[in-house]
């Protein structure tokens, strides 16, 4: 697997899915990314494209034709090529082919660019529309960060701190993986969300259009944590597996969202769908700073 590195950090990437496998801080001697235990949840940081979440009946319609896609799309299971690599950055590329066009009727180039900072990592998603018509898609990240981070701390010693105080509901997820039509209260004029094992008993916390553009993982028992910037993304998911050994929290920046339970399954009507003109390129960046 390719690595990128600077004085403080070493990051490992899997060309399958352009997925982060490790974010190791050499100075802190800490691994910040979840290890991907297959008995709990075998991923580390999957890429969500060309959909985020689940389609109603795993199907959407475009110009009178039905297309079937699994949850979170196909990019996370596909092999990317290394287009460019330097010591502290790498660009991975996925191009459309006959297999992708059978599920997603557009020609595209999808690049994932990882660039190190002194104590952090920026991830750029770059989507180019090579079709002769407007392309409709969603894209998002799903990085899982280790909790607890430091020795002699526990999961419940940590909390998430939003950049601003929020009064915002969560949008529940149905057993089919779809967004319910009625939100539930969770944040009431607060910027603090304590982490507990039962926080995700009803699946992910899904937020729409928060006032905050960043969130931090913190603990009162250690200085180690992280700051996560999702300025470019209108939706945010927060999730961990329902397992006492799920020692992680996913902070998920999304341009797009799962279908609602009453979706009409039309691609162009989908909530949060991005439209990209022929020949144009769409870019979004999320970034994490480690401390």
Coordinates of C-alpha atoms in Angstrom, one line a residue:
X1 CA 0.0 0.0 0.0
X2 CA 1.3 3.5 -0.8
X3 CA 2.3 5.8 2.0
X4 CA 2.7 9.6 2.3
X5 CA 4.8 11.1 5.1
X6 CA 6.1 14.3 6.6
X7 CA 8.0 15.1 9.8
X8 CA 5.1 14.3 12.1
X9 CA 2.7 12.1 10.2
X10 CA 2.7 8.8 8.2
X11 CA -0.5 8.0 6.3
X12 CA -1.2 4.7 4.5
X13 CA -3.7 4.4 1.7
X14 CA -5.3 1.4 0.1
X15 CA -5.7 1.7 -3.7
X16 CA -9.0 -0.3 -3.3
X17 CA -11.5 2.4 -2.8
X18 CA -8.8 5.0 -2.3
X19 CA -9.4 4.3 1.4
X20 CA -7.3 5.6 4.2
X21 CA -5.9 2.7 6.3
X22 CA -3.8 4.5 8.9
X23 CA -3.1 8.0 10.1
X24 CA -0.2 7.8 12.5
X25 CA 1.3 10.7 14.4
X26 CA 5.0 10.0 15.0
X27 CA 5.5 12.6 17.6
X28 CA 2.5 11.6 19.7
X29 CA 3.1 7.9 18.9
X30 CA -0.6 7.5 18.3
X31 CA -2.7 5.9 15.6
X32 CA -5.8 8.1 15.0
X33 CA -7.7 5.9 12.5
X34 CA -9.8 2.9 13.5
X35 CA -8.1 -0.4 12.8
X36 CA -10.9 -2.0 10.8
X37 CA -11.6 -5.1 12.9
X38 CA -13.8 -7.2 10.6
X39 CA -15.6 -8.7 13.6
X40 CA -16.9 -5.2 14.4
X41 CA -16.7 -3.1 11.3
X42 CA -14.1 -3.9 8.7
X43 CA -13.7 -0.5 7.1
X44 CA -11.5 2.4 8.0
X45 CA -12.6 5.4 5.8
X46 CA -14.7 4.3 2.9
X47 CA -15.5 6.7 0.0
X48 CA -19.2 7.2 -0.8
X49 CA -19.8 7.6 -4.5
X50 CA -22.0 8.1 -6.6
X51 CA -24.5 8.0 -3.8
X52 CA -24.5 8.6 0.0
X53 CA -26.5 6.1 2.0
X54 CA -29.3 4.0 0.7
X55 CA -31.6 4.3 -2.3
X56 CA -35.2 3.3 -1.8
X57 CA -35.3 -0.3 -2.9
X58 CA -31.7 0.2 -3.9
X59 CA -32.9 1.7 -7.1
X60 CA -33.2 5.1 -8.8
X61 CA -34.6 6.1 -12.2
X62 CA -33.1 8.3 -14.9
X63 CA -34.7 9.0 -18.3
X64 CA -37.1 6.1 -17.8
X65 CA -34.5 3.5 -16.9
X66 CA -33.9 2.0 -13.5
X67 CA -30.4 1.7 -12.1
X68 CA -29.5 -0.4 -9.0
X69 CA -26.8 0.6 -6.6
X70 CA -25.8 -0.8 -3.2
X71 CA -25.6 1.4 -0.1
X72 CA -23.0 4.1 -0.5
X73 CA -22.4 3.2 -4.2
X74 CA -19.6 1.4 -5.9
X75 CA -16.4 3.5 -5.6
X76 CA -15.4 2.0 -2.2
X77 CA -15.1 -1.5 -3.7
X78 CA -13.2 -0.5 -6.9
X79 CA -9.5 -0.3 -7.6
X80 CA -8.0 3.2 -8.1
X81 CA -4.8 3.9 -10.0
X82 CA -2.1 6.1 -8.5
X83 CA -2.0 9.1 -10.9
X84 CA 0.5 11.2 -9.0
X85 CA 2.6 10.7 -5.8
X86 CA 5.0 12.9 -3.9
X87 CA 6.4 12.4 -0.4
X88 CA 3.6 14.2 1.3
X89 CA 0.7 13.9 -1.2
X90 CA -1.0 11.4 -3.5
X91 CA -3.7 11.5 -6.1
X92 CA -5.8 8.4 -6.9
X93 CA -8.0 8.1 -9.9
X94 CA -11.1 6.1 -10.9
X95 CA -12.5 6.3 -14.4
X96 CA -15.9 5.2 -15.5
X97 CA -16.1 1.9 -17.4
X98 CA -18.7 -0.5 -18.7
X99 CA -19.3 -1.9 -15.2
X100 CA -19.9 1.6 -13.7
X101 CA -22.1 2.7 -16.6
X102 CA -24.4 -0.3 -16.0
X103 CA -25.1 1.1 -12.6
X104 CA -24.6 4.8 -13.1
X105 CA -25.1 6.1 -16.7
X106 CA -22.4 8.8 -16.9
X107 CA -18.8 9.1 -17.9
X108 CA -16.6 10.5 -15.1
X109 CA -13.2 10.8 -13.6
X110 CA -13.1 10.6 -9.8
X111 CA -9.9 11.7 -8.0
X112 CA -9.1 11.5 -4.3
X113 CA -6.2 13.7 -3.3
X114 CA -4.5 13.4 0.1
X115 CA -2.2 16.2 1.1
X116 CA -0.4 16.3 4.4
X117 CA -0.1 19.4 6.6
X118 CA 2.3 19.6 9.6
X119 CA -0.2 18.0 11.9
X120 CA -3.1 17.1 9.7
X121 CA -4.5 15.8 6.4
X122 CA -6.6 17.4 3.8
X123 CA -8.8 15.1 1.6
X124 CA -10.0 16.5 -1.8
X125 CA -12.8 14.8 -3.8
X126 CA -12.6 15.9 -7.4
X127 CA -15.3 14.8 -9.9
X128 CA -15.1 15.6 -13.6
X129 CA -18.1 15.0 -15.9
X130 CA -16.9 13.5 -19.1
X131 CA -20.5 13.0 -20.3
X132 CA -22.2 15.0 -23.0
X133 CA -25.1 15.8 -20.5
X134 CA -25.5 17.0 -16.9
X135 CA -24.3 14.4 -14.4
X136 CA -26.2 13.8 -11.1
X137 CA -24.3 12.3 -8.1
X138 CA -23.5 12.5 -4.4
X139 CA -20.2 12.1 -2.7
X140 CA -19.0 11.8 0.9
X141 CA -16.5 10.6 3.4
X142 CA -16.8 8.0 6.2
X143 CA -13.5 8.2 8.3
X144 CA -13.5 6.3 11.5
X145 CA -11.4 7.8 14.3
X146 CA -10.1 5.7 17.3
X147 CA -11.9 6.2 20.6
X148 CA -10.3 6.0 23.1
X149 CA -7.1 7.6 21.7
X150 CA -4.9 7.7 24.8
X151 CA -4.0 5.0 27.3
X152 CA -6.0 4.9 30.5
X153 CA -9.0 6.6 28.9
X154 CA -12.3 5.1 28.0
X155 CA -14.9 5.7 25.3
X156 CA -17.1 7.8 27.6
X157 CA -14.2 10.1 28.5
X158 CA -14.6 11.6 25.0
X159 CA -17.1 14.0 23.5
X160 CA -17.7 15.9 20.3
X161 CA -17.6 19.7 20.3
X162 CA -19.3 21.6 17.5
X163 CA -17.8 24.9 16.4
X164 CA -21.0 26.7 17.4
X165 CA -23.9 26.1 19.7
X166 CA -26.5 24.2 17.8
X167 CA -30.2 23.7 18.1
X168 CA -30.6 21.0 15.6
X169 CA -32.5 17.7 15.2
X170 CA -31.3 14.4 14.0
X171 CA -33.0 12.8 11.0
X172 CA -33.7 9.2 12.0
X173 CA -32.9 6.3 9.7
X174 CA -35.4 3.5 9.0
X175 CA -34.6 -0.2 9.2
X176 CA -34.3 0.0 5.4
X177 CA -31.6 2.7 5.7
X178 CA -33.8 5.5 4.6
X179 CA -34.4 9.0 6.1
X180 CA -37.6 9.3 8.1
X181 CA -39.8 12.3 7.4
X182 CA -39.9 13.6 11.0
X183 CA -36.8 14.7 12.8
X184 CA -36.1 14.1 16.5
X185 CA -34.6 16.6 18.9
X186 CA -31.0 16.0 20.0
X187 CA -29.0 19.3 20.2
X188 CA -30.7 22.1 22.2
X189 CA -28.5 25.2 22.3
X190 CA -25.4 23.3 23.0
X191 CA -22.1 22.5 21.2
X192 CA -21.3 19.4 23.3
X193 CA -22.3 15.8 22.3
X194 CA -21.0 13.2 24.8
X195 CA -20.0 9.9 23.4
X196 CA -21.7 6.8 24.8
X197 CA -22.1 3.3 23.6
X198 CA -25.9 3.7 23.2
X199 CA -25.7 7.0 21.3
X200 CA -25.9 5.0 18.0
X201 CA -28.4 2.4 19.0
X202 CA -30.8 3.7 16.3
X203 CA -28.1 4.0 13.7
X204 CA -26.2 7.2 12.7
X205 CA -27.0 10.7 13.8
X206 CA -27.8 12.6 10.6
X207 CA -27.7 16.4 10.5
X208 CA -28.7 18.8 7.8
X209 CA -27.3 22.3 7.4
X210 CA -25.7 22.9 10.7
X211 CA -24.4 26.3 11.6
X212 CA -21.0 24.8 12.5
X213 CA -18.5 24.0 9.8
X214 CA -16.1 22.1 12.1
X215 CA -16.3 19.6 14.9
X216 CA -13.7 18.4 17.4
X217 CA -13.1 15.2 19.2
X218 CA -12.0 16.0 22.8
X219 CA -11.6 14.6 26.3
X220 CA -11.0 16.1 29.7
X221 CA -8.6 13.3 30.5
X222 CA -6.1 13.8 27.7
X223 CA -4.9 16.5 25.4
X224 CA -5.1 14.2 22.4
X225 CA -8.0 14.6 20.0
X226 CA -8.7 16.2 16.6
X227 CA -10.4 19.0 14.8
X228 CA -12.4 18.1 11.7
X229 CA -13.4 20.7 9.1
X230 CA -16.4 20.0 6.8
X231 CA -17.0 23.5 5.5
X232 CA -17.8 22.3 2.0
X233 CA -20.4 19.7 3.0
X234 CA -24.1 20.5 3.8
X235 CA -24.8 17.2 5.6
X236 CA -23.0 15.5 8.5
X237 CA -23.3 12.0 9.8
X238 CA -21.9 10.7 13.1
X239 CA -21.8 6.9 13.6
X240 CA -20.3 3.9 15.4
X241 CA -21.3 0.3 15.2
X242 CA -23.6 -1.1 17.8
X243 CA -20.9 -3.2 19.5
X244 CA -19.1 -2.7 22.8
X245 CA -15.8 -3.3 20.9
X246 CA -16.6 -0.5 18.4
X247 CA -13.8 1.7 19.6
X248 CA -14.3 4.5 17.1
X249 CA -16.5 7.3 16.0
X250 CA -17.1 8.1 12.3
X251 CA -17.4 11.8 11.4
X252 CA -18.9 11.8 7.9
X253 CA -19.0 14.8 5.7
X254 CA -21.6 14.4 2.9
X255 CA -22.7 16.1 -0.3
X256 CA -25.8 14.1 -0.5
X257 CA -28.0 11.9 1.7
X258 CA -29.9 8.7 1.7
X259 CA -33.3 8.6 0.1
X260 CA -36.3 9.5 2.3
X261 CA -38.8 6.8 3.0
X262 CA -41.2 8.5 0.6
X263 CA -38.7 9.1 -2.2
X264 CA -40.1 9.0 -5.7
X265 CA -36.8 7.3 -6.7
X266 CA -36.1 9.8 -9.5
X267 CA -32.4 10.6 -9.7
X268 CA -32.9 14.3 -10.6
X269 CA -35.4 14.8 -7.7
X270 CA -33.2 13.2 -5.0
X271 CA -32.5 15.4 -2.0
X272 CA -29.0 16.8 -1.9
X273 CA -28.1 15.6 -5.4
X274 CA -25.3 17.4 -7.2
X275 CA -25.7 18.4 -10.8
X276 CA -22.5 18.9 -12.8
X277 CA -22.4 20.3 -16.4
X278 CA -20.5 18.5 -19.2
X279 CA -16.8 19.1 -19.0
X280 CA -17.0 20.7 -15.5
X281 CA -15.2 19.6 -12.3
X282 CA -16.6 19.5 -8.8
X283 CA -14.3 19.7 -5.8
X284 CA -14.9 19.5 -2.1
X285 CA -12.4 19.2 0.8
X286 CA -12.5 17.9 4.3
X287 CA -9.6 18.2 6.6
X288 CA -8.5 16.8 10.0
X289 CA -5.9 18.3 12.4
X290 CA -4.5 16.1 15.1
X291 CA -3.5 17.1 18.6

